[in-house]
Coordinates of C-alpha atoms in Angstrom, one line a residue:
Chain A
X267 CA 91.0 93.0 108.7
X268 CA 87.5 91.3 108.2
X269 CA 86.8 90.5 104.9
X270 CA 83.9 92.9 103.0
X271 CA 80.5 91.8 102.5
X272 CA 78.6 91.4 99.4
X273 CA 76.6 94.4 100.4
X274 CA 80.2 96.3 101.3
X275 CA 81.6 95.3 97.9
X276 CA 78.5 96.0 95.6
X277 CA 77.3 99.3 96.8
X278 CA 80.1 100.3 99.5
X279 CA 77.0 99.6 101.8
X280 CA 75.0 102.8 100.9
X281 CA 77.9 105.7 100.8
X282 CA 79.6 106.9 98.0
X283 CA 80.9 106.3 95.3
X284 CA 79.4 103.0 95.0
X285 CA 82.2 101.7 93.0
X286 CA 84.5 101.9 95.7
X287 CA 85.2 98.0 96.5
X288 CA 84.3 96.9 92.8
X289 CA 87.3 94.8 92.0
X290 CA 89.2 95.2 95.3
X291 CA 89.4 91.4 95.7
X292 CA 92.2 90.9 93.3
X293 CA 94.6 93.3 95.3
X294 CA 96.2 93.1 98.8
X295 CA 97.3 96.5 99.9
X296 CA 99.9 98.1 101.1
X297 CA 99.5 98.2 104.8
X298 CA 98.3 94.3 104.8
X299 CA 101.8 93.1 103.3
X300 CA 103.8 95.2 105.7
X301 CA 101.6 94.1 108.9
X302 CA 101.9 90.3 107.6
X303 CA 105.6 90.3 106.6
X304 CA 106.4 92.1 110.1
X305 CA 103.9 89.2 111.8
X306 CA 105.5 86.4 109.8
X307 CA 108.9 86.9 108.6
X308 CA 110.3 89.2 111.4
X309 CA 110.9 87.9 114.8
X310 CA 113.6 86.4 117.4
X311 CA 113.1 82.8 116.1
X312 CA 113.3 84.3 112.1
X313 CA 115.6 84.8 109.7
X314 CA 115.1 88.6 110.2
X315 CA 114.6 90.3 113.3
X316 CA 115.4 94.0 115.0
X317 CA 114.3 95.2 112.0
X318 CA 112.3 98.7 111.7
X319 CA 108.9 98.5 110.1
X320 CA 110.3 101.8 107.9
X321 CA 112.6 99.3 106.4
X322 CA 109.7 96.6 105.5
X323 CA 108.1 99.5 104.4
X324 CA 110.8 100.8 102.0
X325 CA 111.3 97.4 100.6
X326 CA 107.8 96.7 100.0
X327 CA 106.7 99.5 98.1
X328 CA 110.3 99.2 96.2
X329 CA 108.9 96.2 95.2
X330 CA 105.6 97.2 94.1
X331 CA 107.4 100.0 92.3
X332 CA 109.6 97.0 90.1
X333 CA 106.3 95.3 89.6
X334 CA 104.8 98.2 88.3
X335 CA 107.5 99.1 85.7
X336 CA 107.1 95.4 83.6
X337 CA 105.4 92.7 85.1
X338 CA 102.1 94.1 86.8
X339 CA 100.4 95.5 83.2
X340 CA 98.5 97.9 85.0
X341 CA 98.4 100.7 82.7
X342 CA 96.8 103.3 83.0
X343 CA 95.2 105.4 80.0
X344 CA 94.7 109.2 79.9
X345 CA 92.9 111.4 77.5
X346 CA 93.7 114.8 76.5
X347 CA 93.9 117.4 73.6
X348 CA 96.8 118.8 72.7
X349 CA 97.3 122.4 73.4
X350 CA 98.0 125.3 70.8
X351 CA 101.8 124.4 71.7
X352 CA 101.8 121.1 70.4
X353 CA 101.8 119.8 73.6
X354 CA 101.1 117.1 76.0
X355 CA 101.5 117.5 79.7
X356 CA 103.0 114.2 81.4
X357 CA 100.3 113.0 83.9
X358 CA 101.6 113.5 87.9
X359 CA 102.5 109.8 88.2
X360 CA 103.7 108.9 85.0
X361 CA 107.2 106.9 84.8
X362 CA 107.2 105.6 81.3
X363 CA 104.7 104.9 78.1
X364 CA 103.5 102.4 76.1
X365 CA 101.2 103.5 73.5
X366 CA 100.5 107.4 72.3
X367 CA 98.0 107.2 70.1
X368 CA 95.1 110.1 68.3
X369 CA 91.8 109.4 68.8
X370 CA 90.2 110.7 65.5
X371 CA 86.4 110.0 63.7
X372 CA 86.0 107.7 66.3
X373 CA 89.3 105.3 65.5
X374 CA 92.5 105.2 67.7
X375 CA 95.4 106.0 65.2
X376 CA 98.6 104.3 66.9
X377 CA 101.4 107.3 66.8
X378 CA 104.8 106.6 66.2
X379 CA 108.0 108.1 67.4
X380 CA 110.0 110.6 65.9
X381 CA 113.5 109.2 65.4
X382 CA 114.5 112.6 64.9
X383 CA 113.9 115.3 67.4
X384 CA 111.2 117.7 67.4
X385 CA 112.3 119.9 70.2
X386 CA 115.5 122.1 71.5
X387 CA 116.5 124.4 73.9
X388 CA 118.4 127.7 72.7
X389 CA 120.7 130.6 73.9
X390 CA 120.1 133.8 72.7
X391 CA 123.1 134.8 70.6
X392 CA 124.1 138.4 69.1
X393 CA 124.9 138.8 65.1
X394 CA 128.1 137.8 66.3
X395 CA 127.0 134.1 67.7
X396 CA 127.9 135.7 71.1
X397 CA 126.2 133.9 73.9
X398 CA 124.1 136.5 75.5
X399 CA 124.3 136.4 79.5
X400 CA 121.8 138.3 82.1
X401 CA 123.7 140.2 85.3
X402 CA 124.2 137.1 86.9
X403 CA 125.5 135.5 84.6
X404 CA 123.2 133.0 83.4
X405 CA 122.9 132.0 79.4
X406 CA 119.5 134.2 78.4
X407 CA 116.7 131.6 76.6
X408 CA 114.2 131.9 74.0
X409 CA 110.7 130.9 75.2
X410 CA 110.8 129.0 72.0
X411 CA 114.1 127.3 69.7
X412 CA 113.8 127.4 66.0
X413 CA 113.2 123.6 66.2
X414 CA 109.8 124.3 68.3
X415 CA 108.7 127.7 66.8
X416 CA 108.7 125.9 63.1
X417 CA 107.2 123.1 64.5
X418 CA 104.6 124.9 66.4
X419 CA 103.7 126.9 62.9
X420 CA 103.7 123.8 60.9
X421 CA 106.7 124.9 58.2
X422 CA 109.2 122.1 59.6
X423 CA 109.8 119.6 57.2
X424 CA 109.9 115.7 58.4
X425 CA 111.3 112.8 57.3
X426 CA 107.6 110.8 57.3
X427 CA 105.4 110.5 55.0
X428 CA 102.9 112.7 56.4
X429 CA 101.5 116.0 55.6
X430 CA 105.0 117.8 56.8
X431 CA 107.0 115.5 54.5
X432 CA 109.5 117.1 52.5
X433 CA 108.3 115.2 49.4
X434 CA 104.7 116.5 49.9
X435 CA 103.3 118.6 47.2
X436 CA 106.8 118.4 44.9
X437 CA 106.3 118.6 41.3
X438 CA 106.5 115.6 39.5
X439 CA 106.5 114.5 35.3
X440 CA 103.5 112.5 34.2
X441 CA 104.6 110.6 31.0
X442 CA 103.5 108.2 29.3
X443 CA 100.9 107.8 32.2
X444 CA 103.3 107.2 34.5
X445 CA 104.7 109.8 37.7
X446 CA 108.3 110.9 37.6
X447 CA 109.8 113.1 40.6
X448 CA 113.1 114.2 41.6
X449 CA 112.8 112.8 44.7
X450 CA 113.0 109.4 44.5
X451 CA 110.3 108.1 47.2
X452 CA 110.6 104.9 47.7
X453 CA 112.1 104.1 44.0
X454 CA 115.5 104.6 44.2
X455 CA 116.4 103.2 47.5
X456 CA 113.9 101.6 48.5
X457 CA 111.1 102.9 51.1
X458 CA 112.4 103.6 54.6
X459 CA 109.7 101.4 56.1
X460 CA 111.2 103.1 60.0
X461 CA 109.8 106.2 58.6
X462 CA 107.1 105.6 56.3
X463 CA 103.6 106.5 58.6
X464 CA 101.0 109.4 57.9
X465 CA 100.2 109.5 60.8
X466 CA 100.8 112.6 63.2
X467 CA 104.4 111.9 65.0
X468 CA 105.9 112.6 68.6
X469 CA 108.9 113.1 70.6
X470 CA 109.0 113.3 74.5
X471 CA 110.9 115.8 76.1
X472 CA 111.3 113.7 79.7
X473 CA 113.3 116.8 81.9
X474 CA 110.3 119.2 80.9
X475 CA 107.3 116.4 81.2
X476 CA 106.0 117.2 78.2
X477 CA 105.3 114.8 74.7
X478 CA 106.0 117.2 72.0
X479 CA 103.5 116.9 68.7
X480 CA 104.0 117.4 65.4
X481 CA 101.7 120.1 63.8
X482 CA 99.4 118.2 62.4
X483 CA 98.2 117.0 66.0
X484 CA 97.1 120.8 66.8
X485 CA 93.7 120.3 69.0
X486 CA 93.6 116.4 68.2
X487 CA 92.6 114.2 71.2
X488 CA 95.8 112.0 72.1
X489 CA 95.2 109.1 74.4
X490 CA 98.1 108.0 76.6
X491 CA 98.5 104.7 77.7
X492 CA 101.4 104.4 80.6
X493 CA 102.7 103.0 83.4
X494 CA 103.3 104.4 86.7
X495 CA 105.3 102.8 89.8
X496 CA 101.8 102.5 91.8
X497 CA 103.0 105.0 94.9
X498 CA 99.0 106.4 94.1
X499 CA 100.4 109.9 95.0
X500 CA 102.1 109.0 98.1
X501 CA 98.6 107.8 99.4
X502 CA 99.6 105.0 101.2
X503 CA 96.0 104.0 101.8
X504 CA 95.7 103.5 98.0
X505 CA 98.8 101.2 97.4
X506 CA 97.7 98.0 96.1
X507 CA 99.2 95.1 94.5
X508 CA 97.7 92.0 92.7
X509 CA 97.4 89.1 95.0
X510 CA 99.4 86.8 92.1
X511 CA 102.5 88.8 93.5
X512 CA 101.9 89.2 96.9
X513 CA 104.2 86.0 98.1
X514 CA 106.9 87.8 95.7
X515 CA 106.2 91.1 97.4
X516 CA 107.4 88.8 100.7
X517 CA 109.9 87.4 98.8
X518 CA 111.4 90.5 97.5
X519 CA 111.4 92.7 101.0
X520 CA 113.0 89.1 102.5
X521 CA 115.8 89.0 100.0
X522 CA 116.4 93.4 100.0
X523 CA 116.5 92.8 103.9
X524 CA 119.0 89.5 104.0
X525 CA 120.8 91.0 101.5
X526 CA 121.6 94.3 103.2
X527 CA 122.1 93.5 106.6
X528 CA 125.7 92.4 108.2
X529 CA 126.6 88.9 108.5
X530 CA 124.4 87.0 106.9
X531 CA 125.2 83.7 105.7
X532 CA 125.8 83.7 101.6
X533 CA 123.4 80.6 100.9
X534 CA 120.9 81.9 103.1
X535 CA 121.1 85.3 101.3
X536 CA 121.4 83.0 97.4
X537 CA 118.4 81.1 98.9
X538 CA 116.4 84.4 99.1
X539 CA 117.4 85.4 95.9
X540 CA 116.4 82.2 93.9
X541 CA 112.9 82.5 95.8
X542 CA 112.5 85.5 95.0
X543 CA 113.2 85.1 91.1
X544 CA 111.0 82.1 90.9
X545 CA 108.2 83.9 92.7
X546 CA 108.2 86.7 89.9
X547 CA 108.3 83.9 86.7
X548 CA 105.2 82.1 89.0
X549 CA 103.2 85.1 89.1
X550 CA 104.2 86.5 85.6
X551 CA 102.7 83.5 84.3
X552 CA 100.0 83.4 86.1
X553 CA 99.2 87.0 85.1
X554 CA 99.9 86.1 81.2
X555 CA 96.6 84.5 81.3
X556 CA 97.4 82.1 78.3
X557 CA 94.2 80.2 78.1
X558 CA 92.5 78.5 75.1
X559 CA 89.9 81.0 74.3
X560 CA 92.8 83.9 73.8
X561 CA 95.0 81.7 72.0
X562 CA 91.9 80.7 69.6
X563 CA 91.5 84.1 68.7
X564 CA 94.9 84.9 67.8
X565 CA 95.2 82.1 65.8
X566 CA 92.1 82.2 63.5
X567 CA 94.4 84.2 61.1
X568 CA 97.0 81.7 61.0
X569 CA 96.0 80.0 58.0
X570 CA 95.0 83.3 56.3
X571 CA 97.0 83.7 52.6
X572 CA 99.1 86.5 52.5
X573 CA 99.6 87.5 49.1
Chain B
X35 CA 98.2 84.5 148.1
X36 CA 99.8 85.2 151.6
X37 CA 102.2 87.6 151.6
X38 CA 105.7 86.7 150.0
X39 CA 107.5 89.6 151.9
X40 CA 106.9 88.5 155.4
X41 CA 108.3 85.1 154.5
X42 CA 111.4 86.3 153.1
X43 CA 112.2 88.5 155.7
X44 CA 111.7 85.8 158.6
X45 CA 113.8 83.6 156.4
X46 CA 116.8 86.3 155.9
X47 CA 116.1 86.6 159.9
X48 CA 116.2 83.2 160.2
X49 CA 119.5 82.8 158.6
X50 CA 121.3 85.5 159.8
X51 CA 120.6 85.5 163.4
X52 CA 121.2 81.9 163.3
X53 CA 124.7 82.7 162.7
X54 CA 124.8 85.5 165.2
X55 CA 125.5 87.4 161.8
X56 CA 123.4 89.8 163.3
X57 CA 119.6 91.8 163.6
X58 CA 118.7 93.7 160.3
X59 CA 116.0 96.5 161.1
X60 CA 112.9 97.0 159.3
X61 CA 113.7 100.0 157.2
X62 CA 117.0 98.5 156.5
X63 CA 115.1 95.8 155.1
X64 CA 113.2 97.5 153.0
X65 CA 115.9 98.9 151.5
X66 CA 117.6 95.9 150.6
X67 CA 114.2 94.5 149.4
X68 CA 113.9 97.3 147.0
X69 CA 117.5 96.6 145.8
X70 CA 116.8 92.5 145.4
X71 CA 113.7 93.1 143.5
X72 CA 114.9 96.0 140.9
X73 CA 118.1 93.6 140.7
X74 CA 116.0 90.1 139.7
X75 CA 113.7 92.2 137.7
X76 CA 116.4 94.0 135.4
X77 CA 117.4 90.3 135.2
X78 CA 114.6 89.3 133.4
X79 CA 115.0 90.6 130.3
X80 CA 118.5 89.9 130.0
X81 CA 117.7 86.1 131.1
X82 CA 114.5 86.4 128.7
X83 CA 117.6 87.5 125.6
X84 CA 119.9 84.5 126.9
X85 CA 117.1 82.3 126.6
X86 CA 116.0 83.6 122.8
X87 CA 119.7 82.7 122.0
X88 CA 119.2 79.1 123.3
X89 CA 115.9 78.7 121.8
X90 CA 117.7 79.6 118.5
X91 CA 120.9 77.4 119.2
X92 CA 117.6 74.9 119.5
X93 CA 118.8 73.6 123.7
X94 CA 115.8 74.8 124.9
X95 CA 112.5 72.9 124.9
X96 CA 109.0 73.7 124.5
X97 CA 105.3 72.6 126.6
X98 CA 107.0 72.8 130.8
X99 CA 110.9 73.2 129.7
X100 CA 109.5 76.1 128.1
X101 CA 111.4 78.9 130.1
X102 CA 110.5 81.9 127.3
X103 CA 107.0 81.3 127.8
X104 CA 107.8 82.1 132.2
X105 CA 109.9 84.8 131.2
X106 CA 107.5 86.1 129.1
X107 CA 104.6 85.8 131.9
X108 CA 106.7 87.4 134.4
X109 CA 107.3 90.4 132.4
X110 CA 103.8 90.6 131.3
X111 CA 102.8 90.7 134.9
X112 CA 104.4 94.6 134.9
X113 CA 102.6 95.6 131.6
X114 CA 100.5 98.4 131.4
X115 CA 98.3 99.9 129.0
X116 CA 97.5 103.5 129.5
X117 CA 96.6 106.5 127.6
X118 CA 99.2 109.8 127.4
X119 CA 97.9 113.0 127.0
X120 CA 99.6 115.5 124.0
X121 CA 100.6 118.5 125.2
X122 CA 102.8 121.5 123.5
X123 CA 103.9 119.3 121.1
X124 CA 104.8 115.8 123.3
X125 CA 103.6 113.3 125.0
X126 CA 104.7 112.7 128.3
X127 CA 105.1 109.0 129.7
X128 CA 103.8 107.1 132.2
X129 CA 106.4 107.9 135.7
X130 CA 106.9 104.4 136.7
X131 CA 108.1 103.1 133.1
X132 CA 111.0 100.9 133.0
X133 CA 110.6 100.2 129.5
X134 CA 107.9 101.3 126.4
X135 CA 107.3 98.1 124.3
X136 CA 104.3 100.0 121.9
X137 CA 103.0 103.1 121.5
X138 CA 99.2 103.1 119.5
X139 CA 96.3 104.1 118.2
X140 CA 93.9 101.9 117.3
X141 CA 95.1 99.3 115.3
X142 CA 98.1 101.3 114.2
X143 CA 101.5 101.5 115.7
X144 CA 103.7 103.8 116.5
X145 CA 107.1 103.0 115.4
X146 CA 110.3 104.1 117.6
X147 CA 112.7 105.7 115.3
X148 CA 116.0 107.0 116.5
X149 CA 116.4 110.5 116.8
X150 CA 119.7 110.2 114.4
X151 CA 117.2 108.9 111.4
X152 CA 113.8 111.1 112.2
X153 CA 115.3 113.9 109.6
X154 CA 115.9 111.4 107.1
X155 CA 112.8 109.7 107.3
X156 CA 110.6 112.6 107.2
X157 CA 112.4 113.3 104.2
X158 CA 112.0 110.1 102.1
X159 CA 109.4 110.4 99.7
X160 CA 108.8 106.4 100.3
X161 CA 109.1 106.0 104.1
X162 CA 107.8 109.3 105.5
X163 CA 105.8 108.7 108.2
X164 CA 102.1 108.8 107.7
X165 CA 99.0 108.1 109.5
X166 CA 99.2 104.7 108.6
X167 CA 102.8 104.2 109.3
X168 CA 103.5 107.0 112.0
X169 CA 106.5 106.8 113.9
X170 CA 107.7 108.7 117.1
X171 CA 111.3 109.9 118.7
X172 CA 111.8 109.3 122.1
X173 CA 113.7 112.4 124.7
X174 CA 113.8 112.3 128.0
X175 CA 110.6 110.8 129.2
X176 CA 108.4 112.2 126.3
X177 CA 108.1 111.5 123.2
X178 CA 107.0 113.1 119.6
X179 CA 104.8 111.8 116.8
X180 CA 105.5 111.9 113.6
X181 CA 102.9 113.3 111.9
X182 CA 100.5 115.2 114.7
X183 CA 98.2 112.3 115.3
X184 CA 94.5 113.2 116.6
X185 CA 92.5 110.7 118.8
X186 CA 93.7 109.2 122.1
X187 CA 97.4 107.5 121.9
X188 CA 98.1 104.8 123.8
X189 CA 101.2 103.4 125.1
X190 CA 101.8 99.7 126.6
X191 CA 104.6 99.5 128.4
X192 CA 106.9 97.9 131.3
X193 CA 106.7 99.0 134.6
X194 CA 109.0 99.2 137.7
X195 CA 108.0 97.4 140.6
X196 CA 106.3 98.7 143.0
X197 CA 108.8 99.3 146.1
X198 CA 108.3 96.8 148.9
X199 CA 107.8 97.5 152.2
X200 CA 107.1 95.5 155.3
X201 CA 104.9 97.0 157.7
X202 CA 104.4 96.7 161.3
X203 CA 101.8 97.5 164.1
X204 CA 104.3 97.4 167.3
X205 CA 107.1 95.6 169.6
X206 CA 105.9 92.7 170.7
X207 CA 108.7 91.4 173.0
X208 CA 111.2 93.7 171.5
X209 CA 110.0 92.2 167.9
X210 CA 107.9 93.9 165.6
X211 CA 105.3 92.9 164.6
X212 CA 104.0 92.5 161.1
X213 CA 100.8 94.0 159.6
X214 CA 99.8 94.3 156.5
X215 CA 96.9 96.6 157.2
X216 CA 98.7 99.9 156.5
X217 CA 98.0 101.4 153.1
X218 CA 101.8 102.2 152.7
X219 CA 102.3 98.2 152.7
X220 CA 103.4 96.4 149.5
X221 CA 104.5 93.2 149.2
X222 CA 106.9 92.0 146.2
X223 CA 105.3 91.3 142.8
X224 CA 107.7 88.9 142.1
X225 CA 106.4 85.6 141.5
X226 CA 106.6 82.9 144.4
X227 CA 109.4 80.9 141.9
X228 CA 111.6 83.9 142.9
X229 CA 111.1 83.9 146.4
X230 CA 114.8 82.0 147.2
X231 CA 116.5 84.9 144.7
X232 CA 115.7 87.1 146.9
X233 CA 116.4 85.7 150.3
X234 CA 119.9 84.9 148.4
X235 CA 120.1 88.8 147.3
X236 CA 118.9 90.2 150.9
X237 CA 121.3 88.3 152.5
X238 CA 124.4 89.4 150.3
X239 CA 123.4 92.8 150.8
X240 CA 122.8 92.3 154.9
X241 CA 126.2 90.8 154.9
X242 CA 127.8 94.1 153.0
X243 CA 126.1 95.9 155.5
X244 CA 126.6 94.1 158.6
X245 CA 130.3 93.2 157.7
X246 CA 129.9 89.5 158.0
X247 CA 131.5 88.4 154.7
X248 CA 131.1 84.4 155.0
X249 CA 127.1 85.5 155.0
X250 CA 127.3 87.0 151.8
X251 CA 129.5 84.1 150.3
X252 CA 126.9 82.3 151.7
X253 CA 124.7 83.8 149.6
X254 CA 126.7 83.9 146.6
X255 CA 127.3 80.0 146.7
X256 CA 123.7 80.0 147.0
X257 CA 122.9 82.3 144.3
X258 CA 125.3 80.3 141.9
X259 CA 123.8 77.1 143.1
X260 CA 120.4 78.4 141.7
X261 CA 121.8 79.9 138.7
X262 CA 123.6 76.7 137.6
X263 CA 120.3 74.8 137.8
X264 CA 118.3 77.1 136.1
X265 CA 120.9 76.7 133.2

């Protein structure tokens, strides 16, 4: 495939959108690594040969898939209010998160997790706790647990020091100018530093997709920063991966293929493998992008007094 | 290039009625032409395989000792490329196929995939055959793609050898004598190289058929003599 042209790249020569190509120079896609693999790696005087393309496929975007979860840093960020549930609809191609934070009077507030959980499923139970079953015998649900319905209204209680907290709006002794309570926040026992944020707090319920919000995130704006495995919807046109790990990528599908196929030779196979791992540290570090002007400011606070 | 068939036949002639091993007739001829030629051509590829091995056990050579590089020309010599038409569902292939190396379109190939694996395939969420990576099943002589591709498909494949036949005009003295003038004439499309192959493979059969056995040891010494040289 002929490289683009300046005019191709800047305005995707006249059509639409224009930012098409912007950028495109850093990734090598899907279909290049499985034609070049097949044209390099795979033939009667290689290493690997009678092997289906569906295979070098497989493997390939297996490895673009690894990549994805750790090493590539292509997150993606999504924003979106939460609904009148408290809740946050996983995007289609999420896998995992990194950051979940409120976007409020202009500032990103970094959320934290709930160690506790903020959500449950419930059977519907008689005054007798009897399970209660349907004709066919399936357990009958709520729409909503206790857990979520007290949640959802804002009367649960949380172990944070946010507007829910159980301490909040206690009664306390002033004397001798001082404040007394019964509930020793942070006095008795110290502050439970795991706990001790104001700001809004989460919980993700994977099985249902959703990230469950505490009440005080009704109709905030949550941004979502996560990572997905990079399948771009199954679009195999849009599979991409960053040219730093494209002789991994090779790497990778030669090790999966050595690896699984019937009498190969152990070293050749441990060969592979040490490739391959050195590959990923190589590009890895090439990707951390430590250079001087970072570092420098980073750094600048290092001689800053703490008191 | 003058004709190869009318050579080989004087020659198988030549040697057998030297002999007094006896006349072979035209059409029998043929017949055992047809035979030689499908025989040395399956022969290829299994000769092309051997020679893959020996490449890889590294006692073959490269530049003239190059004998992959022949084999490879040879077989190329029956390749086709040719369009095939969809219809209810398949495509048909080409009648005179021996073998289908690549089906296409455009850049893109269409990978064979057995029929014991299509299910499984469609169903993986990561290999499922797409438009960039289609693949097709092979039954009978047609063959379905996977997905419904639109735009012409090509397919490049190996073909049989055209049957040869070696014509003639009349008797001349009780001979015939040969022409090549008649459309139904067709030499072999063997290469020259493999011109004493089938001389040795004519004979064995004329031998079979005329019950002369010491002609097709004959033929089988000579055979083996060729086969030892070309390793």
């Amino acid at each position: 495939m002929a490289y683009l042209t300046q005019y191709q790249y800047y305005e995707n020569e006249g059509n639409n959108p224009e930012n098409d190509n912007w950028g495109s120079y850093q990734y090598v896609s899907l279909k290049e690594i499985v034609t070049n693999f097949m044209l390099m790696y795979v033939g009667n005087d290689k290493l690997i040969n009678n092997v289906e393309r569906y295979n070098i496929l497989f493997h390939a975007k297996r490895a673009i898939q690894e990549l994805n979860y750790d090493s590539l840093k292509e997150i993606k960020i999504l924003e979106m209010s939460v609904n009148d549930e408290l809740r946050f609809i996983l995007p289609d191609d999420y896998v995992n998160w990194v950051r979940i934070s409120m976007y409020k009077n202009g500032v990103l507030f970094p959320l934290t997790e709930n160690i506790q959980t903020n959500w449950s499923s419930a059977y519907l139970q008689d005054n007798n706790n009897k399970i209660l079953f349907d004709e066919e015998g399936s357990v009958l649900k709520p729409e909503f647990s206790t857990v979520d319905i007290d949640r959802i209204k804002g009367s649960r209680k949380t172990i944070y020091l946010n507007e829910q907290s159980s301490y909040d709006g206690q009664e306390g002794y002033f004397y001798n100018g001082i404040w007394y309570f019964e509930y020793p926040i942070g006095g008795r026992y110290g502050l439970n530093t795991e706990t001790a944020n104001a700001n809004p707090t989460f919980k993700i319920n994977k099985k249902s997709g959703v990230i469950n919000f505490s009440s005080d995130m009704s109709g905030e704006l949550v941004v979502l920063e996560y990572v997905s495995d990079g399948m771009e919807g199954g679009v195999n046109a849009d599979i991409s991966v960053n040219k730093l790990f494209e002789e991994f990528v090779y790497a990778y599908i030669k090790f999966s293929v050595l690896s699984s196929k019937y009498g190969v030779q152990e070293y050749i196979i441990n060969r592979s493998r040490k490739e391959k791992s050195a590959l990923l540290r190589n590009a890895k570090i090439r990707l951390s992008n430590i250079h001087p002007g970072r570092l420098l400011m980073n750094l600048r606070g290092q001689n800053k007094w703490i008191k | 290039m003058a004709s190869i068939i009318n050579t080989v036949r004087a020659t198988v002639l030549s040697i057998a009625n030297k002999n007094n091993y006896g006349y072979i007739t035209p059409s029998d001829f043929n017949l055992y032409a047809k035979q030689a030629q499908l025989d040395i051509f399956e022969d290829y590829f299994y000769q092309y395989n051997s020679w893959i091995v020996k490449q890889n056990a590294r006692v073959s050579g490269s530049e003239y000792a190059d004998v992959i590089k022949s084999l490879v020309e040879v077989i190329d010599s029956f390749s086709v490329t040719s369009p095939i038409v969809f219809n209810s569902g398949l495509y048909p292939l080409p009648d005179d196929y021996y073998l289908v190396n690549k089906i296409f379109q455009g850049n893109t190939e269409v990978e064979r995939v057995s029929q014991s694996k299509i299910l499984l395939l469609n169903s993986s969420h990561l290999t499922a055959p797409s438009t960039m990576f289609p693949a097709y099943t092979a039954e009978a002589d047609k063959i379905t793609i996977y997905p419904v591709l639109t735009g012409t498909v090509n397919c490049q494949y190996i073909r049989y050898p055209k049957d040869p036949k070696w014509t003639y005009i009349n008797l001349t003295q009780g001979e015939p004598l040969f022409d090549e003038s008649p459309a139904d004439y067709q030499d072999f499309e063997l290469p020259l190289s493999d011109q004493v192959n089938l001389i040795n493979k004519i004979l064995q059969y004329a031998g079979m058929s005329i019950r002369e056995i010491p002609l097709v040891q004959f033929a089988q010494g000579e055979e083996q003599v060729e086969n030892t040289q070309q390793g």
